[in-house]
Every structure is written in C-alpha cells, then in structure tokens.
C-alpha cells in the first residue's frame, strides 16, 4: 500500500477529493494530514475520515521540527493541497521529486508570494484574462517555481467575480489532482 501525506491550510476541498479517490482506488491511502491551522476546514474533514491530523506551526516548520513527524508515516509522495506557508527545505531535500503542489493558475503566470487562493482569481479578473487554469508542479525552495507536471486550462471571459473563476478552477483541481497523484504513485 502506497502512502500519501497531505499538507493543507484551508477548507480542504482538494484534500477531500484526494481522500475520496484513494478510498475507491485503494492501492494508496492518505496516511496523515498536516496543517498549520488547527481551525481550518481541512481538519474536520480529515478527522471525519479517521485520518490522523498533525498540527505543524510556522515555527515548527522553520525550526526543522516537522521532518521527523513526516518520516513516521513513510510517505511515497507528499502533496501540498492548499498549503499556504513556505514549505521547509529540509523536507524537500529528504524527499527529492516527491513533493508536489497545486496552484490555481497557469504558472509561471500568477505565481509567487501573496499569490494564493482568491488573490489569484482577483488578479485574473482585473487583468481581463480570457483563460486561466491549474498547475501541478514539483516543489523546490522557491515559491511556485518547480518543474511543471500538468496544466489544464479553462475559459473565464464570461466571469464577473473572482468567486466564479474560483469555482471553475476548483472543479478542474478536483477532477485532475487525484488522477495525477495516482499516476505519479504508479
Ligand atoms: C486551492 O485552490 C489551491 O489551488 C490553492 O488554495 C486552494 C485551497 O482550496 N493553493 C494555492 O493558492 C497555493 N499557492 P482547498 O482548501 O479547498 O483545497
């Protein structure tokens, strides 16, 4: 059985899609969900499935206190699913090409510090972009700059709110992220 460790800071809709996918395709399982936000929606979601939740604060991450906890779960892949803090270099180095992230835009556009969640969709709307999409990529020590694994586009020229764009992008995320993870595990 292959094992996944997720890192998430938000509502957890991607975590939910991944957990459900691997309940049905049981060659892998989500072994743990790490979060920096005990009050985040993802915590209740994971606990609802009986998946252990590990709280890793910003200072735990910065001080190298998280790697040993990750190692306990022996992950084949580490997946950032809406994780909004800088990911520790010691974990990246211990798991080369085994840490991936999803970004709600077509990188290298709309990447970098401050570009997360609804901020990205607001920028797309302000710039009147006619399309956006998702990027799944390897994580390196720079925000949103690791090698691209997969991208998918969606038209947004008829959208007039960031929430409307977010809904289209999240639909793509939930559809593709579990499948790409499954391919990487095989
Ligand atoms: C997702 O849209 C993900 O792409 C984004 O946060 C959202 C989390 O939603 N990640 C980033 O912006 C990373 N820079 P969720 O908690 O419902 O999965």
Coordinates of C-alpha atoms and ligand atoms in Angstrom, one line a residue:
X1 CA 0.0 0.0 0.0
X2 CA 1.4 3.4 -1.1
X3 CA 1.2 6.2 1.3
X4 CA 0.4 9.9 0.9
X5 CA 1.0 12.7 3.3
X6 CA -1.0 15.9 2.7
X7 CA -0.2 19.5 3.8
X8 CA -3.2 21.9 3.8
X9 CA -4.2 25.2 5.4
X10 CA -7.7 25.8 4.0
X11 CA -11.2 24.5 3.5
X12 CA -9.8 21.2 2.3
X13 CA -11.8 20.6 -0.8
X14 CA -8.8 19.2 -2.6
X15 CA -7.8 17.1 0.4
X16 CA -11.4 15.8 0.4
X17 CA -11.2 14.9 -3.3
X18 CA -7.9 13.1 -2.9
X19 CA -9.0 11.2 0.2
X20 CA -12.2 10.0 -1.5
X21 CA -10.4 9.0 -4.7
X22 CA -8.0 6.7 -2.8
X23 CA -10.8 5.2 -0.8
X24 CA -12.1 3.9 -4.1
X25 CA -8.7 3.2 -5.6
X26 CA -7.1 1.5 -2.6
X27 CA -3.6 0.9 -3.9
X28 CA -2.7 4.1 -1.9
X29 CA -4.1 5.9 1.1
X30 CA -3.8 9.2 2.8
X31 CA -1.8 8.4 5.9
X32 CA -1.9 11.8 7.5
X33 CA -2.9 15.5 7.0
X34 CA -0.5 18.1 8.3
X35 CA -1.8 21.6 8.8
X36 CA -0.6 24.9 10.3
X37 CA -4.2 25.9 11.0
X38 CA -6.0 23.9 13.7
X39 CA -9.2 25.8 12.9
X40 CA -9.1 25.1 9.1
X41 CA -11.9 23.2 7.5
X42 CA -9.5 20.5 6.4
X43 CA -9.0 19.4 10.0
X44 CA -12.6 18.4 10.5
X45 CA -12.7 16.8 7.0
X46 CA -9.6 14.6 7.7
X47 CA -10.9 13.6 11.2
X48 CA -14.3 12.7 9.7
X49 CA -12.4 10.1 7.6
X50 CA -10.4 8.9 10.6
X51 CA -7.2 10.2 9.2
X52 CA -4.6 11.5 11.7
X53 CA -4.1 15.3 11.7
X54 CA -0.7 16.7 12.7
X55 CA -0.5 20.4 13.7
X56 CA 2.7 22.0 12.4
X57 CA 3.1 25.6 13.4
X58 CA 5.1 28.2 11.4
X59 CA 7.9 27.9 13.9
X60 CA 7.8 24.1 13.9
X61 CA 8.3 24.3 10.1
X62 CA 11.0 26.9 10.3
X63 CA 12.9 25.1 13.0
X64 CA 13.1 21.7 11.3
X65 CA 10.7 20.0 13.8
X66 CA 8.4 18.6 11.2
X67 CA 10.6 16.2 9.1
X68 CA 10.7 13.5 11.8
X69 CA 6.9 13.6 12.0
X70 CA 6.6 13.2 8.3
X71 CA 9.1 10.3 8.3
X72 CA 6.9 8.4 10.7
X73 CA 4.3 8.0 8.0
X74 CA 6.8 6.7 5.4
X75 CA 5.2 8.7 2.5
X76 CA 5.7 7.8 -1.1
X77 CA 4.5 11.2 -2.1
X78 CA 3.9 14.5 -0.1
X79 CA 1.1 16.6 -1.5
X80 CA 0.5 20.3 -0.8
X81 CA -3.2 20.8 -1.3
X82 CA -3.8 24.5 -0.5
X83 CA -0.8 24.8 1.9
X84 CA -0.1 28.5 2.3
X85 CA 3.2 28.6 4.2
X86 CA 6.7 28.3 2.8
X87 CA 7.5 24.5 2.6
X88 CA 10.6 23.6 4.6
X89 CA 13.8 22.9 2.6
X90 CA 14.8 20.0 4.9
X91 CA 11.7 18.1 3.9
X92 CA 12.2 18.9 0.2
X93 CA 15.8 17.6 0.4
X94 CA 14.8 14.5 2.2
X95 CA 12.1 13.7 -0.4
X96 CA 13.6 14.7 -3.8
X97 CA 10.9 14.8 -6.5
X98 CA 8.4 13.5 -4.0
X99 CA 6.8 16.8 -3.0
X100 CA 4.2 18.3 -5.3
X101 CA 1.9 21.3 -5.2
X102 CA -1.3 22.5 -6.9
X103 CA -1.5 26.2 -7.9
X104 CA -4.8 27.8 -9.1
X105 CA -3.4 29.5 -12.2
X106 CA -1.2 28.7 -15.3
X107 CA 2.3 29.1 -13.9
X108 CA 4.6 30.9 -14.4
X109 CA 1.7 33.5 -14.5
X110 CA 0.3 34.5 -11.2
X111 CA 2.8 32.7 -9.0
X112 CA 5.0 33.8 -6.2
X113 CA 4.5 35.3 -2.7
X114 CA 1.0 36.5 -1.9
X115 CA -0.5 34.8 -5.0
X116 CA -2.8 32.2 -3.5
X117 CA -6.4 31.3 -3.5
X118 CA -8.8 34.2 -4.2
X119 CA -6.0 36.7 -4.7
X120 CA -5.0 34.9 -7.9
X121 CA -8.6 34.9 -9.3
X122 CA -9.0 38.6 -8.4
X123 CA -5.8 39.4 -10.4
X124 CA -7.1 37.3 -13.4
X125 CA -10.3 39.3 -13.4
X126 CA -8.6 42.7 -13.0
X127 CA -6.3 41.9 -16.0
X128 CA -9.3 40.7 -18.0
X129 CA -7.6 37.4 -18.9
X130 CA -9.8 35.2 -21.1
X131 CA -8.5 32.0 -19.7
X132 CA -6.9 30.6 -16.5
X133 CA -6.3 27.1 -15.2
X134 CA -4.4 24.8 -12.8
X135 CA -0.7 23.9 -12.5
X136 CA 0.5 20.8 -10.7
X137 CA 4.3 21.1 -10.1
X138 CA 7.2 19.8 -8.1
X139 CA 8.1 21.9 -5.1
X140 CA 11.5 23.4 -4.7
X141 CA 12.9 26.1 -2.4
X142 CA 11.3 28.9 -4.4
X143 CA 7.6 29.6 -4.4
X144 CA 5.8 28.1 -7.4
X145 CA 8.9 27.5 -9.5
X146 CA 9.5 23.8 -9.5
X147 CA 9.1 21.7 -12.7
X148 CA 5.5 21.6 -14.1
X149 CA 3.9 18.1 -14.1
X150 CA 0.5 19.0 -15.5
X151 CA -1.6 22.0 -16.6
X152 CA -5.2 22.4 -17.7
X153 CA -7.0 25.5 -19.0
X154 CA -10.5 26.9 -18.6
X155 CA -12.1 29.9 -20.3
X156 CA -13.2 32.7 -17.9
X157 CA -14.0 35.6 -20.3
X158 CA -17.7 35.5 -19.2
X159 CA -16.8 35.6 -15.5
X160 CA -17.6 38.7 -13.5
X161 CA -16.5 37.8 -10.0
X162 CA -13.4 36.1 -8.5
X163 CA -15.7 33.5 -6.9
X164 CA -17.0 32.5 -10.3
X165 CA -13.4 32.0 -11.5
X166 CA -12.5 30.1 -8.3
X167 CA -15.4 27.7 -8.9
X168 CA -14.2 26.8 -12.4
X169 CA -10.7 26.4 -11.3
X170 CA -11.6 24.2 -8.3
X171 CA -13.7 22.0 -10.5
X172 CA -10.5 21.3 -12.6
X173 CA -8.5 20.8 -9.4
X174 CA -10.8 18.2 -8.0
X175 CA -11.1 16.4 -11.3
X176 CA -7.3 16.2 -12.1
X177 CA -5.3 16.3 -8.9
X178 CA -6.2 12.8 -7.7
X179 CA -5.5 11.3 -11.1
X180 CA -2.1 13.0 -11.4
X181 CA -1.2 11.8 -7.9
X182 CA -2.3 8.3 -8.9
X183 CA -0.1 8.4 -12.0
X184 CA 2.9 9.6 -10.0
X185 CA 2.5 6.8 -7.5
X186 CA 2.4 4.0 -10.1
Ligands
LIG1 C1 -6.8 25.6 -4.0 O1 -7.5 26.3 -5.0 C2 -5.3 25.6 -4.3 O2 -5.0 25.6 -5.7 C3 -4.8 26.9 -3.7 O3 -5.6 27.0 -2.5 C4 -6.9 26.4 -2.7 C5 -7.2 25.5 -1.5 O4 -8.5 25.1 -1.5 N1 -3.4 26.9 -3.5 C6 -2.6 28.0 -3.6 O5 -3.1 29.1 -3.9 C7 -1.1 27.7 -3.4 N2 -0.4 28.9 -3.8 P1 -9.0 23.9 -0.6 O6 -8.5 24.1 0.8 O7 -10.5 23.9 -0.7 O8 -8.4 22.6 -1.3

